Amino acid sequence: MKVRKAVIPAAGLGTRFLPATKALAKEMFPIIDKPTIQYIVEEAKKSGIEDILVVTGKGKRPIEDHFDSVPELEQNLEAKGKDELLRLVEETTDINLYFIRQSHPRGLGDAVLMAKDFVGDEPFAVMLGDDIMDDKVPLTKQLINRYEQTHASTLAVMKVPHDEVNKYGVIDPAAQTHPGLYDVKQFVEKPDVDKAPSDLAIIGRYLLTPEIFDMLETQKPGAGNEIQLTDAIDRLNKIQRVFAHEFKGQRYDVGYKFGYLKTSIEFGLAHPEVKADLTAYIKELAAKLK
Ligand code: UTP
């Protein structure tokens, strides 16, 4: 079955960015001139996704408004001949977006469960706004390609420094069935560093079969007393195969302050409008810091 749907969970409290996240979803924070969620939506579109459900908590309105048309603005840009800006504004509306509210942030697994009716009986992608991914083939498309070979759930994983594994879901890999595609013995959420089965961490892209909802409906709270998607996936793996696909591209973690700053700088250094000034500024600053 073709993968047509994606879910973007955006209902977390975003405590690492308080107080900014008191009233604003962190998915609306801009990297240069685009909110992070727009990068995710663009990856979904490039991967052939047709319908996206955003699971929101607070701060839903700005997300909805961002992807809606703004006739006054568009007319104004048109009248002034600002065609490039008009194109940028219009391209954000070219996607089928749906919204649902997760009234209590009980965890990522609970947020994904909110998508049960939207997803129905189809395989679907889960895309987290904390991670912006860059590769020749978009990561979600890589997972869809794997699904087309295996018809099984497949998670994106990436090697992370060993002392950071306790921040992630981690896999216990078995054999590679194809280069870069692992059979998995176990999925463990936030293991202690000395007990982690590997350094292959689950990053923010998943391709799941709809049977995940049977697991989520009966999933007990795990790490942090939250309903963990990783725990439900580990149970799914006991009734149908779940694979891990190793991502070799570039991952930008914008879910914490330093990662967000680094991403802003790197994207700025590649942005035609600001890269020259930013390069000069960084050199000047570096000279002062010596
Ligand atoms: P995080 O673990 O990053 O949590 O959630 P968070 O609340 O967003 O951020 P911090 O750690 O407090 O700073 C991973 C993803 O799962 C979503 C978040 O929006 C984020 O995309 N999520 C998490 C939900 O949608 N609902 C939840 O109950 C928890």
PDB file of C-alpha atoms and ligand atoms in Angstrom:
ATOM      1  CA  MET A   1       0.000   0.000   0.000  1.00  0.00           C
ATOM      2  CA  LYS A   2       1.291   3.481  -0.884  1.00  0.00           C
ATOM      3  CA  VAL A   3       2.457   5.669   2.013  1.00  0.00           C
ATOM      4  CA  ARG A   4       0.380   8.863   1.752  1.00  0.00           C
ATOM      5  CA  LYS A   5       0.018  10.122   5.295  1.00  0.00           C
ATOM      6  CA  ALA A   6       2.268  11.651   7.925  1.00  0.00           C
ATOM      7  CA  VAL A   7       1.805  12.686  11.526  1.00  0.00           C
ATOM      8  CA  ILE A   8       3.746  15.562  13.085  1.00  0.00           C
ATOM      9  CA  PRO A   9       3.475  15.463  16.890  1.00  0.00           C
ATOM     10  CA  ALA A  10       3.814  19.035  18.124  1.00  0.00           C
ATOM     11  CA  ALA A  11       2.122  18.933  21.506  1.00  0.00           C
ATOM     12  CA  GLY A  12       5.147  18.631  23.798  1.00  0.00           C
ATOM     13  CA  LEU A  13       5.721  21.203  26.507  1.00  0.00           C
ATOM     14  CA  GLY A  14       9.086  22.250  25.097  1.00  0.00           C
ATOM     15  CA  THR A  15      10.491  22.753  28.589  1.00  0.00           C
ATOM     16  CA  ARG A  16      14.048  23.104  27.275  1.00  0.00           C
ATOM     17  CA  PHE A  17      13.035  26.408  25.685  1.00  0.00           C
ATOM     18  CA  LEU A  18      11.087  27.972  28.541  1.00  0.00           C
ATOM     19  CA  PRO A  19       9.975  30.724  28.837  1.00  0.00           C
ATOM     20  CA  ALA A  20       9.729  31.053  25.011  1.00  0.00           C
ATOM     21  CA  THR A  21       7.444  28.011  24.843  1.00  0.00           C
ATOM     22  CA  LYS A  22       4.971  29.344  27.401  1.00  0.00           C
ATOM     23  CA  ALA A  23       2.682  30.569  24.624  1.00  0.00           C
ATOM     24  CA  LEU A  24       4.402  29.467  21.402  1.00  0.00           C
ATOM     25  CA  ALA A  25       4.948  25.930  20.094  1.00  0.00           C
ATOM     26  CA  LYS A  26       8.675  25.367  19.508  1.00  0.00           C
ATOM     27  CA  GLU A  27       7.758  24.106  16.004  1.00  0.00           C
ATOM     28  CA  MET A  28       7.086  27.771  15.133  1.00  0.00           C
ATOM     29  CA  PHE A  29      10.595  28.946  16.077  1.00  0.00           C
ATOM     30  CA  PRO A  30      12.287  30.167  12.905  1.00  0.00           C
ATOM     31  CA  ILE A  31      15.582  28.976  11.475  1.00  0.00           C
ATOM     32  CA  ILE A  32      16.510  32.205   9.620  1.00  0.00           C
ATOM     33  CA  ASP A  33      13.144  32.856   7.944  1.00  0.00           C
ATOM     34  CA  LYS A  34      11.152  29.620   8.118  1.00  0.00           C
ATOM     35  CA  PRO A  35       9.562  28.006  11.177  1.00  0.00           C
ATOM     36  CA  THR A  36      11.065  24.586  11.893  1.00  0.00           C
ATOM     37  CA  ILE A  37       7.763  22.855  11.085  1.00  0.00           C
ATOM     38  CA  GLN A  38       7.974  24.189   7.533  1.00  0.00           C
ATOM     39  CA  TYR A  39      11.220  22.268   6.964  1.00  0.00           C
ATOM     40  CA  ILE A  40       9.402  19.127   8.134  1.00  0.00           C
ATOM     41  CA  VAL A  41       6.395  19.789   5.873  1.00  0.00           C
ATOM     42  CA  GLU A  42       8.764  20.362   2.929  1.00  0.00           C
ATOM     43  CA  GLU A  43      10.489  17.025   3.614  1.00  0.00           C
ATOM     44  CA  ALA A  44       7.062  15.345   3.697  1.00  0.00           C
ATOM     45  CA  LYS A  45       6.047  16.908   0.374  1.00  0.00           C
ATOM     46  CA  LYS A  46       9.346  15.921  -1.284  1.00  0.00           C
ATOM     47  CA  SER A  47       8.757  12.369  -0.007  1.00  0.00           C
ATOM     48  CA  GLY A  48       5.361  12.117  -1.716  1.00  0.00           C
ATOM     49  CA  ILE A  49       3.219  12.567   1.418  1.00  0.00           C
ATOM     50  CA  GLU A  50      -0.234  13.938   0.544  1.00  0.00           C
ATOM     51  CA  ASP A  51      -1.962  14.442   3.920  1.00  0.00           C
ATOM     52  CA  ILE A  52      -0.423  15.583   7.204  1.00  0.00           C
ATOM     53  CA  LEU A  53      -1.957  15.550  10.667  1.00  0.00           C
ATOM     54  CA  VAL A  54      -0.389  17.925  13.183  1.00  0.00           C
ATOM     55  CA  VAL A  55      -0.981  16.928  16.805  1.00  0.00           C
ATOM     56  CA  THR A  56      -0.984  20.166  18.738  1.00  0.00           C
ATOM     57  CA  GLY A  57      -1.262  21.278  22.311  1.00  0.00           C
ATOM     58  CA  LYS A  58      -0.965  24.957  22.942  1.00  0.00           C
ATOM     59  CA  GLY A  59       0.095  27.342  20.211  1.00  0.00           C
ATOM     60  CA  LYS A  60      -1.979  25.646  17.520  1.00  0.00           C
ATOM     61  CA  ARG A  61      -3.268  28.848  15.941  1.00  0.00           C
ATOM     62  CA  PRO A  62       0.091  30.183  14.696  1.00  0.00           C
ATOM     63  CA  ILE A  63       0.820  26.806  13.043  1.00  0.00           C
ATOM     64  CA  GLU A  64      -2.596  26.787  11.354  1.00  0.00           C
ATOM     65  CA  ASP A  65      -2.239  30.423  10.288  1.00  0.00           C
ATOM     66  CA  HIS A  66       1.256  29.869   8.927  1.00  0.00           C
ATOM     67  CA  PHE A  67       0.009  27.298   6.412  1.00  0.00           C
ATOM     68  CA  ASP A  68      -3.135  29.274   5.519  1.00  0.00           C
ATOM     69  CA  SER A  69      -3.404  31.887   2.780  1.00  0.00           C
ATOM     70  CA  VAL A  70      -3.285  35.585   3.741  1.00  0.00           C
ATOM     71  CA  PRO A  71      -5.136  37.438   0.940  1.00  0.00           C
ATOM     72  CA  GLU A  72      -4.255  40.996   2.131  1.00  0.00           C
ATOM     73  CA  LEU A  73      -0.562  40.126   2.264  1.00  0.00           C
ATOM     74  CA  GLU A  74      -0.622  38.361  -1.094  1.00  0.00           C
ATOM     75  CA  GLN A  75      -2.442  41.270  -2.798  1.00  0.00           C
ATOM     76  CA  ASN A  76       0.010  43.722  -1.293  1.00  0.00           C
ATOM     77  CA  LEU A  77       3.066  41.766  -2.496  1.00  0.00           C
ATOM     78  CA  GLU A  78       1.505  41.376  -5.942  1.00  0.00           C
ATOM     79  CA  ALA A  79       0.716  45.093  -6.221  1.00  0.00           C
ATOM     80  CA  LYS A  80       4.309  45.938  -5.275  1.00  0.00           C
ATOM     81  CA  GLY A  81       5.712  43.394  -7.749  1.00  0.00           C
ATOM     82  CA  LYS A  82       7.447  41.429  -4.974  1.00  0.00           C
ATOM     83  CA  ASP A  83       7.103  38.195  -6.908  1.00  0.00           C
ATOM     84  CA  GLU A  84       9.744  36.173  -5.058  1.00  0.00           C
ATOM     85  CA  LEU A  85       8.217  36.963  -1.656  1.00  0.00           C
ATOM     86  CA  LEU A  86       4.760  36.182  -3.039  1.00  0.00           C
ATOM     87  CA  ARG A  87       6.018  32.793  -4.216  1.00  0.00           C
ATOM     88  CA  LEU A  88       7.481  32.078  -0.744  1.00  0.00           C
ATOM     89  CA  VAL A  89       4.198  32.994   0.935  1.00  0.00           C
ATOM     90  CA  GLU A  90       2.046  31.033  -1.499  1.00  0.00           C
ATOM     91  CA  GLU A  91       4.091  27.847  -1.412  1.00  0.00           C
ATOM     92  CA  THR A  92       3.319  27.372   2.307  1.00  0.00           C
ATOM     93  CA  THR A  93      -0.376  26.833   1.507  1.00  0.00           C
ATOM     94  CA  ASP A  94       0.176  24.022  -0.975  1.00  0.00           C
ATOM     95  CA  ILE A  95      -0.421  21.061   1.379  1.00  0.00           C
ATOM     96  CA  ASN A  96      -3.353  19.228   3.006  1.00  0.00           C
ATOM     97  CA  LEU A  97      -2.913  19.837   6.721  1.00  0.00           C
ATOM     98  CA  TYR A  98      -5.223  18.597   9.465  1.00  0.00           C
ATOM     99  CA  PHE A  99      -5.059  19.329  13.175  1.00  0.00           C
ATOM    100  CA  ILE A 100      -5.990  17.466  16.315  1.00  0.00           C
ATOM    101  CA  ARG A 101      -5.464  18.436  19.912  1.00  0.00           C
ATOM    102  CA  GLN A 102      -3.719  16.309  22.524  1.00  0.00           C
ATOM    103  CA  SER A 103      -5.290  17.727  25.642  1.00  0.00           C
ATOM    104  CA  HIS A 104      -2.679  16.380  28.076  1.00  0.00           C
ATOM    105  CA  PRO A 105       0.966  15.871  27.060  1.00  0.00           C
ATOM    106  CA  ARG A 106       1.139  12.220  28.157  1.00  0.00           C
ATOM    107  CA  GLY A 107       4.053  11.421  25.889  1.00  0.00           C
ATOM    108  CA  LEU A 108       4.961  10.874  22.241  1.00  0.00           C
ATOM    109  CA  GLY A 109       3.162   7.510  22.132  1.00  0.00           C
ATOM    110  CA  ASP A 110      -0.064   9.131  23.302  1.00  0.00           C
ATOM    111  CA  ALA A 111       0.353  11.926  20.716  1.00  0.00           C
ATOM    112  CA  VAL A 112       0.707   9.355  17.916  1.00  0.00           C
ATOM    113  CA  LEU A 113      -2.363   7.501  19.201  1.00  0.00           C
ATOM    114  CA  MET A 114      -4.373  10.683  18.524  1.00  0.00           C
ATOM    115  CA  ALA A 115      -3.790   9.963  14.809  1.00  0.00           C
ATOM    116  CA  LYS A 116      -5.592   6.596  14.818  1.00  0.00           C
ATOM    117  CA  ASP A 117      -8.732   7.717  12.930  1.00  0.00           C
ATOM    118  CA  PHE A 118      -6.753   9.902  10.525  1.00  0.00           C
ATOM    119  CA  VAL A 119      -4.417   7.032   9.626  1.00  0.00           C
ATOM    120  CA  GLY A 120      -7.000   4.236   9.398  1.00  0.00           C
ATOM    121  CA  ASP A 121      -5.584   1.067   7.932  1.00  0.00           C
ATOM    122  CA  GLU A 122      -2.569   2.488   6.114  1.00  0.00           C
ATOM    123  CA  PRO A 123       1.152   2.641   6.765  1.00  0.00           C
ATOM    124  CA  PHE A 124       2.194   6.155   7.781  1.00  0.00           C
ATOM    125  CA  ALA A 125       5.163   8.333   8.665  1.00  0.00           C
ATOM    126  CA  VAL A 126       5.818  10.057  11.998  1.00  0.00           C
ATOM    127  CA  MET A 127       8.014  13.147  11.716  1.00  0.00           C
ATOM    128  CA  LEU A 128       9.283  15.028  14.763  1.00  0.00           C
ATOM    129  CA  GLY A 129       9.916  18.739  14.528  1.00  0.00           C
ATOM    130  CA  ASP A 130      12.994  18.548  16.746  1.00  0.00           C
ATOM    131  CA  ASP A 131      15.098  17.119  13.936  1.00  0.00           C
ATOM    132  CA  ILE A 132      15.709  18.748  10.561  1.00  0.00           C
ATOM    133  CA  MET A 133      17.239  16.207   8.183  1.00  0.00           C
ATOM    134  CA  ASP A 134      19.319  16.873   5.100  1.00  0.00           C
ATOM    135  CA  ASP A 135      20.271  14.302   2.475  1.00  0.00           C
ATOM    136  CA  LYS A 136      20.014  13.886  -1.307  1.00  0.00           C
ATOM    137  CA  VAL A 137      16.968  11.651  -0.848  1.00  0.00           C
ATOM    138  CA  PRO A 138      14.782  13.000   2.005  1.00  0.00           C
ATOM    139  CA  LEU A 139      14.914  10.690   5.036  1.00  0.00           C
ATOM    140  CA  THR A 140      11.150  10.089   5.020  1.00  0.00           C
ATOM    141  CA  LYS A 141      11.431   8.992   1.386  1.00  0.00           C
ATOM    142  CA  GLN A 142      14.312   6.665   2.358  1.00  0.00           C
ATOM    143  CA  LEU A 143      11.996   5.026   4.929  1.00  0.00           C
ATOM    144  CA  ILE A 144       9.183   4.776   2.372  1.00  0.00           C
ATOM    145  CA  ASN A 145      11.595   3.082  -0.056  1.00  0.00           C
ATOM    146  CA  ARG A 146      12.512   0.563   2.646  1.00  0.00           C
ATOM    147  CA  TYR A 147       8.834  -0.024   3.405  1.00  0.00           C
ATOM    148  CA  GLU A 148       8.181  -0.754  -0.259  1.00  0.00           C
ATOM    149  CA  GLN A 149      10.794  -3.541  -0.052  1.00  0.00           C
ATOM    150  CA  THR A 150       9.846  -4.995   3.346  1.00  0.00           C
ATOM    151  CA  HIS A 151       6.223  -3.930   4.062  1.00  0.00           C
ATOM    152  CA  ALA A 152       7.366  -3.567   7.661  1.00  0.00           C
ATOM    153  CA  SER A 153       7.701  -0.708  10.147  1.00  0.00           C
ATOM    154  CA  THR A 154      11.101   0.952   9.874  1.00  0.00           C
ATOM    155  CA  LEU A 155      12.677   3.552  12.150  1.00  0.00           C
ATOM    156  CA  ALA A 156      15.478   5.918  11.307  1.00  0.00           C
ATOM    157  CA  VAL A 157      18.551   5.509  13.510  1.00  0.00           C
ATOM    158  CA  MET A 158      21.914   7.210  13.635  1.00  0.00           C
ATOM    159  CA  LYS A 159      25.157   6.675  15.572  1.00  0.00           C
ATOM    160  CA  VAL A 160      25.406   9.167  18.434  1.00  0.00           C
ATOM    161  CA  PRO A 161      28.255   9.740  20.930  1.00  0.00           C
ATOM    162  CA  HIS A 162      28.132   6.969  23.535  1.00  0.00           C
ATOM    163  CA  ASP A 163      27.740   9.343  26.496  1.00  0.00           C
ATOM    164  CA  GLU A 164      24.545  10.757  24.926  1.00  0.00           C
ATOM    165  CA  VAL A 165      22.613   7.516  24.389  1.00  0.00           C
ATOM    166  CA  ASN A 166      20.580   8.081  27.567  1.00  0.00           C
ATOM    167  CA  LYS A 167      18.739  10.922  25.792  1.00  0.00           C
ATOM    168  CA  TYR A 168      17.385   8.646  23.069  1.00  0.00           C
ATOM    169  CA  GLY A 169      15.540   5.480  22.224  1.00  0.00           C
ATOM    170  CA  VAL A 170      18.297   3.015  21.339  1.00  0.00           C
ATOM    171  CA  ILE A 171      18.228  -0.224  19.344  1.00  0.00           C
ATOM    172  CA  ASP A 172      19.793  -3.580  20.052  1.00  0.00           C
ATOM    173  CA  PRO A 173      20.703  -4.462  16.463  1.00  0.00           C
ATOM    174  CA  ALA A 174      20.757  -7.994  15.079  1.00  0.00           C
ATOM    175  CA  ALA A 175      22.081  -8.732  11.577  1.00  0.00           C
ATOM    176  CA  GLN A 176      21.934  -6.233   8.715  1.00  0.00           C
ATOM    177  CA  THR A 177      19.475  -7.732   6.235  1.00  0.00           C
ATOM    178  CA  HIS A 178      20.582  -5.225   3.567  1.00  0.00           C
ATOM    179  CA  PRO A 179      23.401  -2.684   3.900  1.00  0.00           C
ATOM    180  CA  GLY A 180      22.213  -0.100   6.434  1.00  0.00           C
ATOM    181  CA  LEU A 181      19.007  -1.995   7.319  1.00  0.00           C
ATOM    182  CA  TYR A 182      19.039  -3.770  10.684  1.00  0.00           C
ATOM    183  CA  ASP A 183      16.844  -6.436  12.118  1.00  0.00           C
ATOM    184  CA  VAL A 184      16.286  -5.378  15.716  1.00  0.00           C
ATOM    185  CA  LYS A 185      16.262  -7.516  18.855  1.00  0.00           C
ATOM    186  CA  GLN A 186      15.025  -4.800  21.165  1.00  0.00           C
ATOM    187  CA  PHE A 187      14.147  -1.115  21.355  1.00  0.00           C
ATOM    188  CA  VAL A 188      15.011   0.601  24.642  1.00  0.00           C
ATOM    189  CA  GLU A 189      13.935   4.127  25.623  1.00  0.00           C
ATOM    190  CA  LYS A 190      16.572   6.255  27.380  1.00  0.00           C
ATOM    191  CA  PRO A 191      18.876   3.440  28.603  1.00  0.00           C
ATOM    192  CA  ASP A 192      21.585   4.109  31.186  1.00  0.00           C
ATOM    193  CA  VAL A 193      24.851   4.812  29.369  1.00  0.00           C
ATOM    194  CA  ASP A 194      26.517   1.660  30.742  1.00  0.00           C
ATOM    195  CA  LYS A 195      23.530  -0.544  29.835  1.00  0.00           C
ATOM    196  CA  ALA A 196      22.811   0.774  26.309  1.00  0.00           C
ATOM    197  CA  PRO A 197      22.740  -2.066  23.766  1.00  0.00           C
ATOM    198  CA  SER A 198      24.369   0.103  21.042  1.00  0.00           C
ATOM    199  CA  ASP A 199      25.077   3.691  20.018  1.00  0.00           C
ATOM    200  CA  LEU A 200      22.392   3.557  17.320  1.00  0.00           C
ATOM    201  CA  ALA A 201      19.775   6.058  18.458  1.00  0.00           C
ATOM    202  CA  ILE A 202      16.271   6.507  17.099  1.00  0.00           C
ATOM    203  CA  ILE A 203      16.046   9.906  15.433  1.00  0.00           C
ATOM    204  CA  GLY A 204      12.851  11.748  14.590  1.00  0.00           C
ATOM    205  CA  ARG A 205      11.487   9.783  11.616  1.00  0.00           C
ATOM    206  CA  TYR A 206       9.415   6.617  11.729  1.00  0.00           C
ATOM    207  CA  LEU A 207       7.517   4.577   9.171  1.00  0.00           C
ATOM    208  CA  LEU A 208       4.868   2.582  10.991  1.00  0.00           C
ATOM    209  CA  THR A 209       2.228   0.016  10.143  1.00  0.00           C
ATOM    210  CA  PRO A 210      -1.255   0.693  11.593  1.00  0.00           C
ATOM    211  CA  GLU A 211      -0.870  -2.221  14.060  1.00  0.00           C
ATOM    212  CA  ILE A 212       1.127   0.231  16.194  1.00  0.00           C
ATOM    213  CA  PHE A 213      -2.217   1.621  17.405  1.00  0.00           C
ATOM    214  CA  ASP A 214      -3.151  -1.742  19.008  1.00  0.00           C
ATOM    215  CA  MET A 215       0.074  -1.449  21.011  1.00  0.00           C
ATOM    216  CA  LEU A 216      -0.402   2.228  21.886  1.00  0.00           C
ATOM    217  CA  GLU A 217      -3.933   1.649  23.161  1.00  0.00           C
ATOM    218  CA  THR A 218      -2.631  -0.665  25.857  1.00  0.00           C
ATOM    219  CA  GLN A 219       0.769   0.938  26.407  1.00  0.00           C
ATOM    220  CA  LYS A 220       1.668   1.634  30.033  1.00  0.00           C
ATOM    221  CA  PRO A 221       3.737   4.711  30.922  1.00  0.00           C
ATOM    222  CA  GLY A 222       7.513   4.163  30.744  1.00  0.00           C
ATOM    223  CA  ALA A 223      10.540   6.467  31.059  1.00  0.00           C
ATOM    224  CA  GLY A 224       9.597   9.853  32.525  1.00  0.00           C
ATOM    225  CA  ASN A 225       6.159   8.393  33.326  1.00  0.00           C
ATOM    226  CA  GLU A 226       5.169   9.072  29.685  1.00  0.00           C
ATOM    227  CA  ILE A 227       3.536   6.796  27.107  1.00  0.00           C
ATOM    228  CA  GLN A 228       6.633   6.042  25.044  1.00  0.00           C
ATOM    229  CA  LEU A 229       6.390   5.327  21.325  1.00  0.00           C
ATOM    230  CA  THR A 230       9.617   3.307  21.613  1.00  0.00           C
ATOM    231  CA  ASP A 231       8.001   0.910  24.129  1.00  0.00           C
ATOM    232  CA  ALA A 232       5.015   0.352  21.823  1.00  0.00           C
ATOM    233  CA  ILE A 233       7.384  -0.270  18.899  1.00  0.00           C
ATOM    234  CA  ASP A 234       9.287  -2.809  20.998  1.00  0.00           C
ATOM    235  CA  ARG A 235       6.002  -4.689  21.582  1.00  0.00           C
ATOM    236  CA  LEU A 236       5.090  -4.419  17.884  1.00  0.00           C
ATOM    237  CA  ASN A 237       8.461  -5.998  17.070  1.00  0.00           C
ATOM    238  CA  LYS A 238       7.339  -9.116  18.939  1.00  0.00           C
ATOM    239  CA  ILE A 239       4.366  -9.697  16.603  1.00  0.00           C
ATOM    240  CA  GLN A 240       5.722  -8.322  13.300  1.00  0.00           C
ATOM    241  CA  ARG A 241       9.187  -7.396  12.095  1.00  0.00           C
ATOM    242  CA  VAL A 242      10.397  -3.882  12.737  1.00  0.00           C
ATOM    243  CA  PHE A 243      13.563  -2.664  11.027  1.00  0.00           C
ATOM    244  CA  ALA A 244      16.018   0.143  11.690  1.00  0.00           C
ATOM    245  CA  HIS A 245      17.406   2.143   8.781  1.00  0.00           C
ATOM    246  CA  GLU A 246      20.719   3.904   9.381  1.00  0.00           C
ATOM    247  CA  PHE A 247      20.658   7.531   8.266  1.00  0.00           C
ATOM    248  CA  LYS A 248      23.944   8.753   6.797  1.00  0.00           C
ATOM    249  CA  GLY A 249      22.907  12.319   6.014  1.00  0.00           C
ATOM    250  CA  GLN A 250      23.069  15.436   8.152  1.00  0.00           C
ATOM    251  CA  ARG A 251      20.828  15.774  11.197  1.00  0.00           C
ATOM    252  CA  TYR A 252      20.186  19.114  12.866  1.00  0.00           C
ATOM    253  CA  ASP A 253      18.740  18.746  16.367  1.00  0.00           C
ATOM    254  CA  VAL A 254      16.814  21.961  17.002  1.00  0.00           C
ATOM    255  CA  GLY A 255      15.081  20.683  20.145  1.00  0.00           C
ATOM    256  CA  TYR A 256      17.619  22.198  22.566  1.00  0.00           C
ATOM    257  CA  LYS A 257      19.204  25.634  22.803  1.00  0.00           C
ATOM    258  CA  PHE A 258      22.731  24.921  21.578  1.00  0.00           C
ATOM    259  CA  GLY A 259      21.480  22.690  18.726  1.00  0.00           C
ATOM    260  CA  TYR A 260      19.038  25.404  17.689  1.00  0.00           C
ATOM    261  CA  LEU A 261      21.803  28.028  17.678  1.00  0.00           C
ATOM    262  CA  LYS A 262      24.211  25.814  15.711  1.00  0.00           C
ATOM    263  CA  THR A 263      21.508  25.079  13.124  1.00  0.00           C
ATOM    264  CA  SER A 264      20.662  28.770  12.769  1.00  0.00           C
ATOM    265  CA  ILE A 265      24.342  29.570  12.175  1.00  0.00           C
ATOM    266  CA  GLU A 266      24.869  26.736   9.671  1.00  0.00           C
ATOM    267  CA  PHE A 267      21.707  27.582   7.745  1.00  0.00           C
ATOM    268  CA  GLY A 268      22.703  31.251   7.844  1.00  0.00           C
ATOM    269  CA  LEU A 269      26.092  30.381   6.334  1.00  0.00           C
ATOM    270  CA  ALA A 270      24.238  28.768   3.414  1.00  0.00           C
ATOM    271  CA  HIS A 271      21.544  31.445   3.019  1.00  0.00           C
ATOM    272  CA  PRO A 272      22.162  33.697  -0.011  1.00  0.00           C
ATOM    273  CA  GLU A 273      20.854  36.804   1.733  1.00  0.00           C
ATOM    274  CA  VAL A 274      22.908  36.633   4.914  1.00  0.00           C
ATOM    275  CA  LYS A 275      25.852  34.323   4.307  1.00  0.00           C
ATOM    276  CA  ALA A 276      28.406  37.015   3.349  1.00  0.00           C
ATOM    277  CA  ASP A 277      27.608  39.217   6.359  1.00  0.00           C
ATOM    278  CA  LEU A 278      27.414  36.270   8.730  1.00  0.00           C
ATOM    279  CA  THR A 279      30.772  34.878   7.559  1.00  0.00           C
ATOM    280  CA  ALA A 280      32.434  38.259   8.060  1.00  0.00           C
ATOM    281  CA  TYR A 281      30.793  38.637  11.474  1.00  0.00           C
ATOM    282  CA  ILE A 282      31.887  35.178  12.672  1.00  0.00           C
ATOM    283  CA  LYS A 283      35.480  35.866  11.599  1.00  0.00           C
ATOM    284  CA  GLU A 284      35.450  39.212  13.413  1.00  0.00           C
ATOM    285  CA  LEU A 285      33.987  37.603  16.519  1.00  0.00           C
ATOM    286  CA  ALA A 286      36.442  34.684  16.429  1.00  0.00           C
ATOM    287  CA  ALA A 287      39.352  37.121  16.248  1.00  0.00           C
ATOM    288  CA  LYS A 288      38.022  38.890  19.367  1.00  0.00           C
ATOM    289  CA  LEU A 289      37.577  35.617  21.258  1.00  0.00           C
ATOM    290  CA  LYS A 290      41.197  34.528  20.750  1.00  0.00           C
TER     291      LYS A 290
HETATM  292  P1  UTP B   1      10.344  15.900  23.498  1.00  0.00           P
HETATM  293  O1  UTP B   1      10.877  14.732  24.204  1.00  0.00           O
HETATM  294  O2  UTP B   1      11.289  16.739  22.700  1.00  0.00           O
HETATM  295  O3  UTP B   1       9.542  16.783  24.513  1.00  0.00           O
HETATM  296  O4  UTP B   1       9.181  15.368  22.545  1.00  0.00           O
HETATM  297  P2  UTP B   1       9.082  18.275  24.380  1.00  0.00           P
HETATM  298  O5  UTP B   1       8.005  18.510  25.355  1.00  0.00           O
HETATM  299  O6  UTP B   1       8.727  18.619  22.957  1.00  0.00           O
HETATM  300  O7  UTP B   1      10.378  19.115  24.732  1.00  0.00           O
HETATM  301  P3  UTP B   1      11.191  19.233  26.111  1.00  0.00           P
HETATM  302  O8  UTP B   1      11.996  17.973  26.217  1.00  0.00           O
HETATM  303  O9  UTP B   1      10.213  19.429  27.238  1.00  0.00           O
HETATM  304  O10 UTP B   1      12.032  20.454  25.906  1.00  0.00           O
HETATM  305  C1  UTP B   1       9.463  14.763  21.298  1.00  0.00           C
HETATM  306  C2  UTP B   1       8.349  15.100  20.323  1.00  0.00           C
HETATM  307  O11 UTP B   1       7.117  14.576  20.766  1.00  0.00           O
HETATM  308  C3  UTP B   1       6.134  15.573  20.861  1.00  0.00           C
HETATM  309  C4  UTP B   1       6.901  16.876  20.983  1.00  0.00           C
HETATM  310  O12 UTP B   1       6.133  17.965  20.489  1.00  0.00           O
HETATM  311  C5  UTP B   1       8.148  16.603  20.150  1.00  0.00           C
HETATM  312  O13 UTP B   1       7.908  16.814  18.775  1.00  0.00           O
HETATM  313  N1  UTP B   1       5.277  15.281  22.037  1.00  0.00           N
HETATM  314  C6  UTP B   1       5.851  14.923  23.217  1.00  0.00           C
HETATM  315  C7  UTP B   1       3.910  15.373  21.926  1.00  0.00           C
HETATM  316  O14 UTP B   1       3.369  15.732  20.844  1.00  0.00           O
HETATM  317  N2  UTP B   1       3.144  15.078  23.012  1.00  0.00           N
HETATM  318  C8  UTP B   1       3.676  14.696  24.197  1.00  0.00           C
HETATM  319  O15 UTP B   1       2.915  14.430  25.142  1.00  0.00           O
HETATM  320  C9  UTP B   1       5.073  14.631  24.304  1.00  0.00           C
END
